[in-house]
mmCIF file of C-alpha atoms and ligand atoms in Angstrom:
data_model
loop_
_atom_site.group_PDB
_atom_site.id
_atom_site.type_symbol
_atom_site.label_atom_id
_atom_site.label_comp_id
_atom_site.label_asym_id
_atom_site.label_seq_id
_atom_site.Cartn_x
_atom_site.Cartn_y
_atom_site.Cartn_z
ATOM 1 C CA UNK A 52 15.706 8.077 -15.008
ATOM 2 C CA UNK A 53 14.309 8.508 -11.559
ATOM 3 C CA UNK A 54 15.735 5.573 -9.616
ATOM 4 C CA UNK A 55 15.914 6.442 -5.883
ATOM 5 C CA UNK A 56 18.227 4.613 -3.463
ATOM 6 C CA UNK A 57 17.907 5.033 0.309
ATOM 7 C CA UNK A 58 20.912 3.858 2.180
ATOM 8 C CA UNK A 59 20.293 3.188 5.914
ATOM 9 C CA UNK A 60 18.149 6.344 6.004
ATOM 10 C CA UNK A 61 17.512 7.306 9.610
ATOM 11 C CA UNK A 62 15.970 10.372 11.210
ATOM 12 C CA UNK A 63 15.946 10.934 14.996
ATOM 13 C CA UNK A 64 14.045 13.766 16.736
ATOM 14 C CA UNK A 65 15.719 13.819 20.220
ATOM 15 C CA UNK A 66 15.024 10.179 21.658
ATOM 16 C CA UNK A 67 12.518 9.328 19.015
ATOM 17 C CA UNK A 68 13.601 7.302 15.995
ATOM 18 C CA UNK A 69 11.056 8.498 13.318
ATOM 19 C CA UNK A 70 12.835 6.648 10.468
ATOM 20 C CA UNK A 71 14.991 3.687 11.283
ATOM 21 C CA UNK A 72 17.557 2.524 8.677
ATOM 22 C CA UNK A 73 15.534 2.278 5.557
ATOM 23 C CA UNK A 74 17.636 0.558 2.873
ATOM 24 C CA UNK A 75 15.752 0.191 -0.461
ATOM 25 C CA UNK A 76 15.931 0.968 -4.138
ATOM 26 C CA UNK A 77 12.774 2.508 -5.655
ATOM 27 C CA UNK A 78 12.843 1.433 -9.308
ATOM 28 C CA UNK A 79 12.891 4.124 -12.014
ATOM 29 C CA UNK A 80 9.533 4.719 -13.590
ATOM 30 C CA UNK A 81 7.612 3.044 -10.780
ATOM 31 C CA UNK A 82 4.617 4.049 -8.921
ATOM 32 C CA UNK A 83 5.759 3.489 -5.432
ATOM 33 C CA UNK A 84 3.611 4.103 -2.267
ATOM 34 C CA UNK A 85 4.894 4.626 1.083
ATOM 35 C CA UNK A 86 2.230 3.105 3.413
ATOM 36 C CA UNK A 87 1.635 2.725 7.120
ATOM 37 C CA UNK A 88 -0.373 4.029 10.076
ATOM 38 C CA UNK A 89 -0.288 7.643 11.320
ATOM 39 C CA UNK A 90 3.128 8.498 12.879
ATOM 40 C CA UNK A 91 5.087 5.492 11.202
ATOM 41 C CA UNK A 92 7.624 7.836 9.509
ATOM 42 C CA UNK A 93 6.076 8.107 5.926
ATOM 43 C CA UNK A 94 6.276 11.932 5.698
ATOM 44 C CA UNK A 95 9.632 12.164 7.249
ATOM 45 C CA UNK A 96 10.923 9.606 4.685
ATOM 46 C CA UNK A 97 9.385 11.571 1.796
ATOM 47 C CA UNK A 98 10.681 14.884 3.154
ATOM 48 C CA UNK A 99 14.206 13.396 3.310
ATOM 49 C CA UNK A 100 13.927 12.263 -0.353
ATOM 50 C CA UNK A 101 12.785 15.842 -1.032
ATOM 51 C CA UNK A 102 15.548 17.461 0.685
ATOM 52 C CA UNK A 103 13.185 19.193 3.122
ATOM 53 C CA UNK A 104 14.566 17.257 6.114
ATOM 54 C CA UNK A 105 18.168 16.352 6.888
ATOM 55 C CA UNK A 106 18.819 12.580 7.765
ATOM 56 C CA UNK A 107 20.476 12.017 11.090
ATOM 57 C CA UNK A 108 22.325 9.081 9.298
ATOM 58 C CA UNK A 109 22.337 7.494 5.861
ATOM 59 C CA UNK A 110 22.024 8.788 2.382
ATOM 60 C CA UNK A 111 19.594 9.453 -0.564
ATOM 61 C CA UNK A 112 20.714 8.961 -4.097
ATOM 62 C CA UNK A 113 18.890 9.776 -7.314
ATOM 63 C CA UNK A 114 20.105 8.092 -10.460
ATOM 64 C CA UNK A 115 23.270 7.038 -8.778
ATOM 65 C CA UNK A 116 24.143 10.516 -7.419
ATOM 66 C CA UNK A 117 24.192 11.043 -3.661
ATOM 67 C CA UNK A 118 21.960 14.070 -3.106
ATOM 68 C CA UNK A 119 21.805 14.072 0.758
ATOM 69 C CA UNK A 120 23.461 17.444 1.136
ATOM 70 C CA UNK A 121 21.714 19.139 -1.882
ATOM 71 C CA UNK A 122 18.855 21.557 -1.238
ATOM 72 C CA UNK A 123 15.463 20.518 -2.725
ATOM 73 C CA UNK A 124 15.754 22.813 -5.735
ATOM 74 C CA UNK A 125 19.017 21.159 -6.788
ATOM 75 C CA UNK A 126 17.338 17.678 -6.851
ATOM 76 C CA UNK A 127 15.518 16.730 -9.987
ATOM 77 C CA UNK A 128 12.216 16.155 -8.272
ATOM 78 C CA UNK A 129 9.058 17.967 -7.572
ATOM 79 C CA UNK A 130 6.515 17.720 -4.667
ATOM 80 C CA UNK A 131 2.697 17.822 -4.598
ATOM 81 C CA UNK A 132 1.495 18.759 -1.089
ATOM 82 C CA UNK A 133 -1.657 17.600 0.738
ATOM 83 C CA UNK A 134 -3.142 21.127 0.736
ATOM 84 C CA UNK A 135 -2.825 21.810 -2.924
ATOM 85 C CA UNK A 136 -1.668 25.469 -2.295
ATOM 86 C CA UNK A 137 -3.172 26.885 -5.427
ATOM 87 C CA UNK A 138 -3.576 30.614 -6.003
ATOM 88 C CA UNK A 139 -7.259 31.434 -6.587
ATOM 89 C CA UNK A 140 -6.463 35.035 -7.678
ATOM 90 C CA UNK A 141 -4.418 33.611 -10.569
ATOM 91 C CA UNK A 142 -5.658 31.550 -13.585
ATOM 92 C CA UNK A 143 -4.984 27.850 -13.950
ATOM 93 C CA UNK A 144 -2.507 28.750 -16.631
ATOM 94 C CA UNK A 145 -0.633 31.118 -14.355
ATOM 95 C CA UNK A 146 -0.686 28.558 -11.493
ATOM 96 C CA UNK A 147 0.891 25.839 -13.736
ATOM 97 C CA UNK A 148 3.457 28.378 -15.301
ATOM 98 C CA UNK A 149 4.499 30.053 -12.157
ATOM 99 C CA UNK A 150 7.587 27.961 -11.561
ATOM 100 C CA UNK A 151 8.676 28.359 -15.124
ATOM 101 C CA UNK A 152 8.308 32.156 -14.874
ATOM 102 C CA UNK A 153 10.465 32.133 -11.741
ATOM 103 C CA UNK A 154 13.106 30.301 -13.674
ATOM 104 C CA UNK A 155 12.934 32.835 -16.465
ATOM 105 C CA UNK A 156 11.653 30.447 -19.077
ATOM 106 C CA UNK A 157 10.544 32.716 -22.074
ATOM 107 C CA UNK A 158 6.908 33.318 -22.610
ATOM 108 C CA UNK A 159 6.455 31.350 -25.781
ATOM 109 C CA UNK A 160 8.059 28.228 -24.257
ATOM 110 C CA UNK A 161 5.997 28.639 -21.083
ATOM 111 C CA UNK A 162 2.864 28.564 -23.141
ATOM 112 C CA UNK A 163 3.991 25.481 -25.091
ATOM 113 C CA UNK A 164 4.860 23.675 -21.838
ATOM 114 C CA UNK A 165 1.695 24.586 -20.017
ATOM 115 C CA UNK A 166 -0.526 23.542 -22.944
ATOM 116 C CA UNK A 167 1.181 20.171 -23.338
ATOM 117 C CA UNK A 168 0.738 19.490 -19.656
ATOM 118 C CA UNK A 169 -2.837 20.694 -19.717
ATOM 119 C CA UNK A 170 -3.495 18.180 -22.448
ATOM 120 C CA UNK A 171 -1.975 15.323 -20.556
ATOM 121 C CA UNK A 172 -4.059 16.298 -17.561
ATOM 122 C CA UNK A 173 -7.273 16.950 -19.738
ATOM 123 C CA UNK A 174 -7.685 20.498 -18.389
ATOM 124 C CA UNK A 175 -7.091 22.325 -21.595
ATOM 125 C CA UNK A 176 -10.464 24.085 -21.315
ATOM 126 C CA UNK A 177 -9.879 25.322 -17.826
ATOM 127 C CA UNK A 178 -6.610 27.243 -18.415
ATOM 128 C CA UNK A 179 -8.138 30.666 -18.184
ATOM 129 C CA UNK A 180 -10.356 29.898 -15.158
ATOM 130 C CA UNK A 181 -9.529 30.388 -11.426
ATOM 131 C CA UNK A 182 -8.810 27.109 -9.584
ATOM 132 C CA UNK A 183 -11.636 28.133 -7.247
ATOM 133 C CA UNK A 184 -14.062 27.484 -9.977
ATOM 134 C CA UNK A 185 -12.909 23.828 -10.490
ATOM 135 C CA UNK A 186 -14.027 20.668 -8.868
ATOM 136 C CA UNK A 187 -11.668 18.922 -6.315
ATOM 137 C CA UNK A 188 -10.411 16.447 -8.889
ATOM 138 C CA UNK A 189 -9.610 19.189 -11.319
ATOM 139 C CA UNK A 190 -7.744 21.296 -8.741
ATOM 140 C CA UNK A 191 -5.678 18.139 -7.960
ATOM 141 C CA UNK A 192 -4.726 18.029 -11.656
ATOM 142 C CA UNK A 193 -3.694 21.578 -11.559
ATOM 143 C CA UNK A 194 -1.402 21.046 -8.544
ATOM 144 C CA UNK A 195 0.083 17.986 -10.385
ATOM 145 C CA UNK A 196 0.388 20.179 -13.540
ATOM 146 C CA UNK A 197 2.500 22.664 -11.518
ATOM 147 C CA UNK A 198 4.881 19.770 -10.779
ATOM 148 C CA UNK A 199 4.936 18.109 -14.073
ATOM 149 C CA UNK A 200 5.737 21.319 -16.014
ATOM 150 C CA UNK A 201 9.265 21.074 -14.679
ATOM 151 C CA UNK A 202 9.651 17.689 -16.216
ATOM 152 C CA UNK A 203 11.288 16.282 -13.106
ATOM 153 C CA UNK A 204 12.588 12.687 -12.884
ATOM 154 C CA UNK A 205 10.723 12.118 -9.654
ATOM 155 C CA UNK A 206 7.390 13.331 -8.377
ATOM 156 C CA UNK A 207 6.701 13.164 -4.590
ATOM 157 C CA UNK A 208 3.097 13.219 -3.374
ATOM 158 C CA UNK A 209 2.222 13.593 0.228
ATOM 159 C CA UNK A 210 -1.375 12.261 0.838
ATOM 160 C CA UNK A 211 -2.767 13.916 -2.313
ATOM 161 C CA UNK A 212 -6.170 12.144 -2.021
ATOM 162 C CA UNK A 213 -6.891 12.590 1.709
ATOM 163 C CA UNK A 214 -9.257 15.570 1.297
ATOM 164 C CA UNK A 215 -11.361 13.950 -1.329
ATOM 165 C CA UNK A 216 -14.654 12.050 -0.790
ATOM 166 C CA UNK A 217 -14.606 8.223 -1.314
ATOM 167 C CA UNK A 218 -15.922 8.290 -4.908
ATOM 168 C CA UNK A 219 -13.665 11.081 -6.172
ATOM 169 C CA UNK A 220 -10.715 9.536 -4.253
ATOM 170 C CA UNK A 221 -11.080 6.281 -6.339
ATOM 171 C CA UNK A 222 -11.435 8.315 -9.613
ATOM 172 C CA UNK A 223 -8.327 10.348 -8.791
ATOM 173 C CA UNK A 224 -6.155 7.470 -7.780
ATOM 174 C CA UNK A 225 -6.944 5.748 -11.090
ATOM 175 C CA UNK A 226 -6.221 9.012 -12.815
ATOM 176 C CA UNK A 227 -2.899 9.433 -11.064
ATOM 177 C CA UNK A 228 -1.932 5.912 -12.038
ATOM 178 C CA UNK A 229 -2.927 6.664 -15.682
ATOM 179 C CA UNK A 230 -0.918 9.805 -15.701
ATOM 180 C CA UNK A 231 2.098 8.199 -14.288
ATOM 181 C CA UNK A 232 1.965 5.341 -16.898
ATOM 182 C CA UNK A 233 1.615 7.985 -19.608
ATOM 183 C CA UNK A 234 4.646 10.089 -18.575
ATOM 184 C CA UNK A 235 6.786 7.341 -17.078
ATOM 185 C CA UNK A 236 8.178 9.616 -14.299
ATOM 186 C CA UNK A 237 8.847 7.950 -10.964
ATOM 187 C CA UNK A 238 5.997 8.706 -8.500
ATOM 188 C CA UNK A 239 6.498 8.303 -4.758
ATOM 189 C CA UNK A 240 3.171 8.692 -3.000
ATOM 190 C CA UNK A 241 2.515 8.708 0.716
ATOM 191 C CA UNK A 242 -0.676 7.349 2.017
ATOM 192 C CA UNK A 243 -2.128 5.786 5.136
ATOM 193 C CA UNK A 244 -4.831 3.997 2.945
ATOM 194 C CA UNK A 245 -4.045 0.480 2.069
ATOM 195 C CA UNK A 246 -6.744 0.221 -0.513
ATOM 196 C CA UNK A 247 -5.175 3.137 -2.391
ATOM 197 C CA UNK A 248 -1.739 1.375 -2.229
ATOM 198 C CA UNK A 249 -3.045 -2.017 -3.210
ATOM 199 C CA UNK A 250 -5.056 -0.703 -6.044
ATOM 200 C CA UNK A 251 -2.468 1.375 -8.073
ATOM 201 C CA UNK A 252 1.106 0.896 -6.599
ATOM 202 C CA UNK A 253 3.823 -1.018 -8.452
ATOM 203 C CA UNK A 254 5.733 -1.146 -5.266
ATOM 204 C CA UNK A 255 4.610 -0.607 -1.669
ATOM 205 C CA UNK A 256 6.970 0.381 1.156
ATOM 206 C CA UNK A 257 5.052 -0.570 4.299
ATOM 207 C CA UNK A 258 6.382 1.116 7.475
ATOM 208 C CA UNK A 259 5.649 0.736 11.143
ATOM 209 C CA UNK A 260 7.443 2.592 13.911
ATOM 210 C CA UNK A 261 9.923 3.961 11.367
ATOM 211 C CA UNK A 262 10.959 0.395 10.250
ATOM 212 C CA UNK A 263 10.431 -1.271 6.897
ATOM 213 C CA UNK A 264 7.927 -4.110 7.379
ATOM 214 C CA UNK A 265 8.012 -5.156 3.781
ATOM 215 C CA UNK A 266 8.903 -3.646 0.414
ATOM 216 C CA UNK A 267 7.464 -5.300 -2.652
ATOM 217 C CA UNK A 268 4.641 -5.479 -5.116
ATOM 218 C CA UNK A 269 1.104 -5.484 -3.683
ATOM 219 C CA UNK A 270 0.443 -9.141 -4.447
ATOM 220 C CA UNK A 271 3.561 -10.149 -2.504
ATOM 221 C CA UNK A 272 2.454 -8.181 0.504
ATOM 222 C CA UNK A 273 -1.024 -9.773 0.287
ATOM 223 C CA UNK A 274 0.048 -13.404 -0.577
ATOM 224 C CA UNK A 275 3.331 -13.644 1.313
ATOM 225 C CA UNK A 276 3.441 -11.230 4.255
ATOM 226 C CA UNK A 277 6.742 -11.015 6.060
ATOM 227 C CA UNK A 278 5.076 -10.687 9.444
ATOM 228 C CA UNK A 279 1.829 -10.284 11.335
ATOM 229 C CA UNK A 280 1.827 -6.575 10.987
ATOM 230 C CA UNK A 281 1.786 -6.807 7.197
ATOM 231 C CA UNK A 282 -0.734 -9.633 7.297
ATOM 232 C CA UNK A 283 -3.024 -7.581 9.466
ATOM 233 C CA UNK A 284 -2.527 -4.124 7.748
ATOM 234 C CA UNK A 285 -3.043 -5.313 4.204
ATOM 235 C CA UNK A 286 -6.406 -6.598 2.945
ATOM 236 C CA UNK A 287 -10.044 -5.939 3.577
ATOM 237 C CA UNK A 288 -11.210 -7.508 5.879
ATOM 238 C CA UNK A 289 -8.056 -8.213 7.679
ATOM 239 C CA UNK A 290 -6.422 -11.671 7.707
ATOM 240 C CA UNK A 291 -7.928 -13.968 10.267
ATOM 241 C CA UNK A 292 -5.234 -14.360 12.977
ATOM 242 C CA UNK A 293 -5.483 -16.950 15.820
ATOM 243 C CA UNK A 294 -3.471 -18.324 18.595
ATOM 244 C CA UNK A 295 -2.467 -21.869 17.941
ATOM 245 C CA UNK A 296 -0.393 -24.843 18.923
ATOM 246 C CA UNK A 297 1.795 -26.722 16.378
ATOM 247 C CA UNK A 298 1.492 -30.413 17.168
ATOM 248 C CA UNK A 299 4.334 -32.273 15.451
ATOM 249 C CA UNK A 300 2.554 -35.618 15.741
ATOM 250 C CA UNK A 301 4.289 -38.574 14.051
ATOM 251 C CA UNK A 302 1.096 -39.692 12.453
ATOM 252 C CA UNK A 303 -0.655 -36.338 11.644
ATOM 253 C CA UNK A 304 1.021 -33.061 12.414
ATOM 254 C CA UNK A 305 -1.565 -30.369 12.888
ATOM 255 C CA UNK A 306 -2.332 -26.935 14.189
ATOM 256 C CA UNK A 307 -4.726 -26.816 17.156
ATOM 257 C CA UNK A 308 -6.636 -23.511 17.683
ATOM 258 C CA UNK A 309 -8.484 -24.705 20.704
ATOM 259 C CA UNK A 310 -11.656 -24.481 18.586
ATOM 260 C CA UNK A 311 -10.624 -26.606 15.659
ATOM 261 C CA UNK A 312 -7.687 -28.541 14.271
ATOM 262 C CA UNK A 313 -6.054 -28.182 10.863
ATOM 263 C CA UNK A 314 -4.214 -31.262 9.604
ATOM 264 C CA UNK A 315 -1.058 -30.487 7.753
ATOM 265 C CA UNK A 316 -0.824 -32.532 4.476
ATOM 266 C CA UNK A 317 2.090 -34.751 3.967
ATOM 267 C CA UNK A 318 4.047 -32.602 1.484
ATOM 268 C CA UNK A 319 4.173 -29.773 4.067
ATOM 269 C CA UNK A 320 5.376 -31.834 6.982
ATOM 270 C CA UNK A 321 9.057 -31.119 6.340
ATOM 271 C CA UNK A 322 8.600 -27.391 5.787
ATOM 272 C CA UNK A 323 6.751 -27.139 9.141
ATOM 273 C CA UNK A 324 9.454 -29.217 11.002
ATOM 274 C CA UNK A 325 12.272 -27.161 9.573
ATOM 275 C CA UNK A 326 10.621 -23.815 10.083
ATOM 276 C CA UNK A 327 8.617 -23.855 13.221
ATOM 277 C CA UNK A 328 10.914 -23.990 16.390
ATOM 278 C CA UNK A 329 8.368 -24.207 19.160
ATOM 279 C CA UNK A 330 4.613 -25.260 19.568
ATOM 280 C CA UNK A 331 3.210 -21.874 20.399
ATOM 281 C CA UNK A 332 2.419 -19.947 17.128
ATOM 282 C CA UNK A 333 -0.042 -17.630 15.687
ATOM 283 C CA UNK A 334 -1.719 -18.661 12.417
ATOM 284 C CA UNK A 335 -3.307 -16.461 9.694
ATOM 285 C CA UNK A 336 -5.722 -17.206 6.960
ATOM 286 C CA UNK A 337 -6.996 -14.680 4.458
ATOM 287 C CA UNK A 338 -10.908 -14.437 4.439
ATOM 288 C CA UNK A 339 -10.902 -14.856 0.574
ATOM 289 C CA UNK A 340 -8.879 -18.140 0.932
ATOM 290 C CA UNK A 341 -11.567 -19.843 3.053
ATOM 291 C CA UNK A 342 -14.239 -21.719 1.150
ATOM 292 C CA UNK A 343 -17.070 -24.114 1.884
ATOM 293 C CA UNK A 344 -16.028 -27.856 1.036
ATOM 294 C CA UNK A 345 -17.722 -29.100 -2.056
ATOM 295 C CA UNK A 346 -17.747 -32.442 -3.895
ATOM 296 C CA UNK A 347 -14.804 -31.217 -5.844
ATOM 297 C CA UNK A 348 -12.582 -30.354 -2.857
ATOM 298 C CA UNK A 349 -9.466 -32.281 -2.603
ATOM 299 C CA UNK A 350 -9.681 -34.817 0.195
ATOM 300 C CA UNK A 351 -6.201 -33.895 1.647
ATOM 301 C CA UNK A 352 -7.148 -30.159 1.877
ATOM 302 C CA UNK A 353 -6.993 -28.873 5.496
ATOM 303 C CA UNK A 354 -10.584 -28.231 6.720
ATOM 304 C CA UNK A 355 -12.618 -27.482 9.870
ATOM 305 C CA UNK A 356 -16.315 -27.350 10.797
ATOM 306 C CA UNK A 357 -17.995 -23.943 11.579
ATOM 307 C CA UNK A 358 -21.418 -22.449 11.857
ATOM 308 C CA UNK A 359 -22.345 -19.173 10.066
ATOM 309 C CA UNK A 360 -23.178 -16.671 12.836
ATOM 310 C CA UNK A 361 -23.848 -13.574 10.441
ATOM 311 C CA UNK A 362 -23.656 -12.604 6.894
ATOM 312 C CA UNK A 363 -22.706 -9.215 5.439
ATOM 313 C CA UNK A 364 -23.650 -8.354 1.873
ATOM 314 C CA UNK A 365 -21.783 -5.890 -0.225
ATOM 315 C CA UNK A 366 -23.384 -6.628 -3.545
ATOM 316 C CA UNK A 367 -20.227 -7.833 -5.224
ATOM 317 C CA UNK A 368 -19.206 -10.039 -2.369
ATOM 318 C CA UNK A 369 -20.418 -11.500 0.926
ATOM 319 C CA UNK A 370 -18.565 -11.689 4.336
ATOM 320 C CA UNK A 371 -19.549 -14.722 6.289
ATOM 321 C CA UNK A 372 -18.752 -14.634 10.102
ATOM 322 C CA UNK A 373 -17.894 -18.253 11.094
ATOM 323 C CA UNK A 374 -18.145 -19.627 14.615
ATOM 324 C CA UNK A 375 -15.551 -22.394 14.833
ATOM 325 C CA UNK A 376 -15.187 -22.573 18.505
ATOM 326 C CA UNK A 377 -12.454 -19.931 18.698
ATOM 327 C CA UNK A 378 -12.615 -16.749 20.789
ATOM 328 C CA UNK A 379 -13.507 -14.520 17.807
ATOM 329 C CA UNK A 380 -15.431 -15.465 14.630
ATOM 330 C CA UNK A 381 -13.396 -15.994 11.519
ATOM 331 C CA UNK A 382 -14.455 -14.116 8.313
ATOM 332 C CA UNK A 383 -14.837 -15.889 4.925
ATOM 333 C CA UNK A 384 -15.103 -13.479 2.015
ATOM 334 C CA UNK A 385 -16.585 -14.767 -1.314
ATOM 335 C CA UNK A 386 -17.972 -13.569 -4.568
ATOM 336 C CA UNK A 387 -18.896 -17.140 -5.570
ATOM 337 C CA UNK A 388 -22.522 -16.973 -6.686
ATOM 338 C CA UNK A 389 -23.104 -20.602 -5.708
ATOM 339 C CA UNK A 390 -22.087 -19.900 -2.128
ATOM 340 C CA UNK A 391 -23.925 -16.618 -1.989
ATOM 341 C CA UNK A 392 -27.154 -18.270 -3.150
ATOM 342 C CA UNK A 393 -26.842 -21.381 -0.908
ATOM 343 C CA UNK A 394 -25.264 -20.260 2.427
ATOM 344 C CA UNK A 395 -27.395 -18.636 5.205
ATOM 345 C CA UNK A 396 -27.131 -17.733 8.833
ATOM 346 C CA UNK A 397 -26.974 -20.750 11.215
ATOM 347 C CA UNK A 398 -25.843 -23.109 8.466
ATOM 348 C CA UNK A 399 -23.247 -25.640 9.488
ATOM 349 C CA UNK A 400 -20.332 -25.839 6.995
ATOM 350 C CA UNK A 401 -17.077 -27.541 6.495
ATOM 351 C CA UNK A 402 -14.524 -24.893 5.500
ATOM 352 C CA UNK A 403 -11.467 -25.720 3.456
ATOM 353 C CA UNK A 404 -8.301 -23.796 3.089
ATOM 354 C CA UNK A 405 -5.243 -24.450 0.837
ATOM 355 C CA UNK A 406 -2.123 -25.291 2.928
ATOM 356 C CA UNK A 407 -0.349 -22.601 1.045
ATOM 357 C CA UNK A 408 -2.823 -20.063 2.423
ATOM 358 C CA UNK A 409 -2.098 -21.010 6.072
ATOM 359 C CA UNK A 410 0.522 -18.534 7.438
ATOM 360 C CA UNK A 411 2.289 -19.412 10.647
ATOM 361 C CA UNK A 412 4.017 -16.615 12.700
ATOM 362 C CA UNK A 413 6.302 -16.386 15.608
ATOM 363 C CA UNK A 414 3.875 -15.306 18.419
ATOM 364 C CA UNK A 415 6.465 -13.015 20.079
ATOM 365 C CA UNK A 416 8.080 -11.193 17.152
ATOM 366 C CA UNK A 417 5.333 -11.777 14.604
ATOM 367 C CA UNK A 418 7.822 -12.906 11.921
ATOM 368 C CA UNK A 419 6.506 -15.397 9.330
ATOM 369 C CA UNK A 420 7.734 -18.956 9.850
ATOM 370 C CA UNK A 421 6.188 -20.347 6.662
HETATM 371 P P1 ADP B 939 3.521 9.931 9.254
HETATM 372 O O1 ADP B 939 3.722 10.675 8.035
HETATM 373 O O2 ADP B 939 3.697 8.384 8.913
HETATM 374 O O3 ADP B 939 2.313 10.191 9.922
HETATM 375 P P2 ADP B 939 5.812 11.394 10.305
HETATM 376 O O4 ADP B 939 6.844 11.125 9.405
HETATM 377 O O5 ADP B 939 5.047 12.663 10.159
HETATM 378 O O6 ADP B 939 4.686 10.137 10.321
HETATM 379 O O7 ADP B 939 6.272 11.319 11.755
HETATM 380 C C1 ADP B 939 6.985 10.172 12.386
HETATM 381 C C2 ADP B 939 7.227 10.450 13.840
HETATM 382 O O8 ADP B 939 8.129 11.572 13.981
HETATM 383 C C3 ADP B 939 6.014 10.890 14.559
HETATM 384 O O9 ADP B 939 6.131 10.226 15.886
HETATM 385 C C4 ADP B 939 6.118 12.348 14.630
HETATM 386 O O10 ADP B 939 5.460 12.800 15.818
HETATM 387 C C5 ADP B 939 7.560 12.647 14.746
HETATM 388 N N1 ADP B 939 7.918 13.873 14.140
HETATM 389 C C6 ADP B 939 7.753 14.304 12.837
HETATM 390 N N2 ADP B 939 8.277 15.482 12.636
HETATM 391 C C7 ADP B 939 8.816 15.933 13.837
HETATM 392 C C8 ADP B 939 9.498 17.085 14.261
HETATM 393 N N3 ADP B 939 9.713 18.046 13.471
HETATM 394 N N4 ADP B 939 9.879 17.228 15.517
HETATM 395 C C9 ADP B 939 9.684 16.086 16.413
HETATM 396 N N5 ADP B 939 9.068 14.959 16.031
HETATM 397 C C10 ADP B 939 8.651 14.895 14.777
#
């Protein structure tokens, strides 16, 4: 239960298309994140699923039933808002039970429900306190409890972590993922934070300007971005993106960035010839896919020379800024102890990259060619 289908879902405000023909299926029981920069249409999409906003075109269906014209309370879903909207003059128990009371659920049953939910959320010992006396994370759980108590098929969360500090945010997102796994309800969670989405989502719907950029699991978005927007938005640090020329040389096809050349190994010649229609391209390489050449590096691996202009240390990984003659430095990110011990600023290195990790994009539209 809890599969959501969006059919060409569109919302216009006057001349502005806030959401443009979203056509996806959110799998039942998934933790799906709607991700994208501010103003890209995330909340509007969520609010159309909730029934708080009427689509200009298209439909929403839940478990095969078109619900586009149903009011929110007739949809089997519940929403957790950014400002948790808890009542401090009521106890946690009363906050969680409020909706049940409104629906005339008898007192005994209310108590049973509330205690079961409190157990799932591990706030059994807080039931008789005011939410004001709880930590931010505990308040979050109370807000979630108020939604879970209705046993909806779908829970919608609008930026539920945005008011938390960095440490608590990480704890809470793990907790949300655990709770979702425990109860198996479909969660649809709006965020602008790609790390939150990458860390816990089963599926990410990445939007920009109201349009779907990519919908898939986090690894797909990271490893196989549809376009430059996805490549750039996902990952810390961002993908290295460069202007380049694809030179379809008979002897050695290569990519020329102006600063360095990347030779394309033989097995990839045909793929490049078939997919890249003109010489002007953008290329992208993830910082974690760059590594210094070693004795063990395959000789046919594309490589280039660079000098280390700066190193940033994060404890668990280092970022190396590489001057390879291009306008901006490239970044190499590694947690490899041998590299961390041996590479210093001003070192000259040969950097290798697997041909699978070189992305080539249309420089106009940004679509991925390879
Ligand atoms: P996000 O949640 O990604 O920040 P929203 O869905 O809130 O984006 O908004 C998408 C676009 O629609 C924005 O340009 C926003 O200004 C516009 N918008 C949202 N709600 C309204 C409204 N009620 N009237 C007019 N424009 C709106």
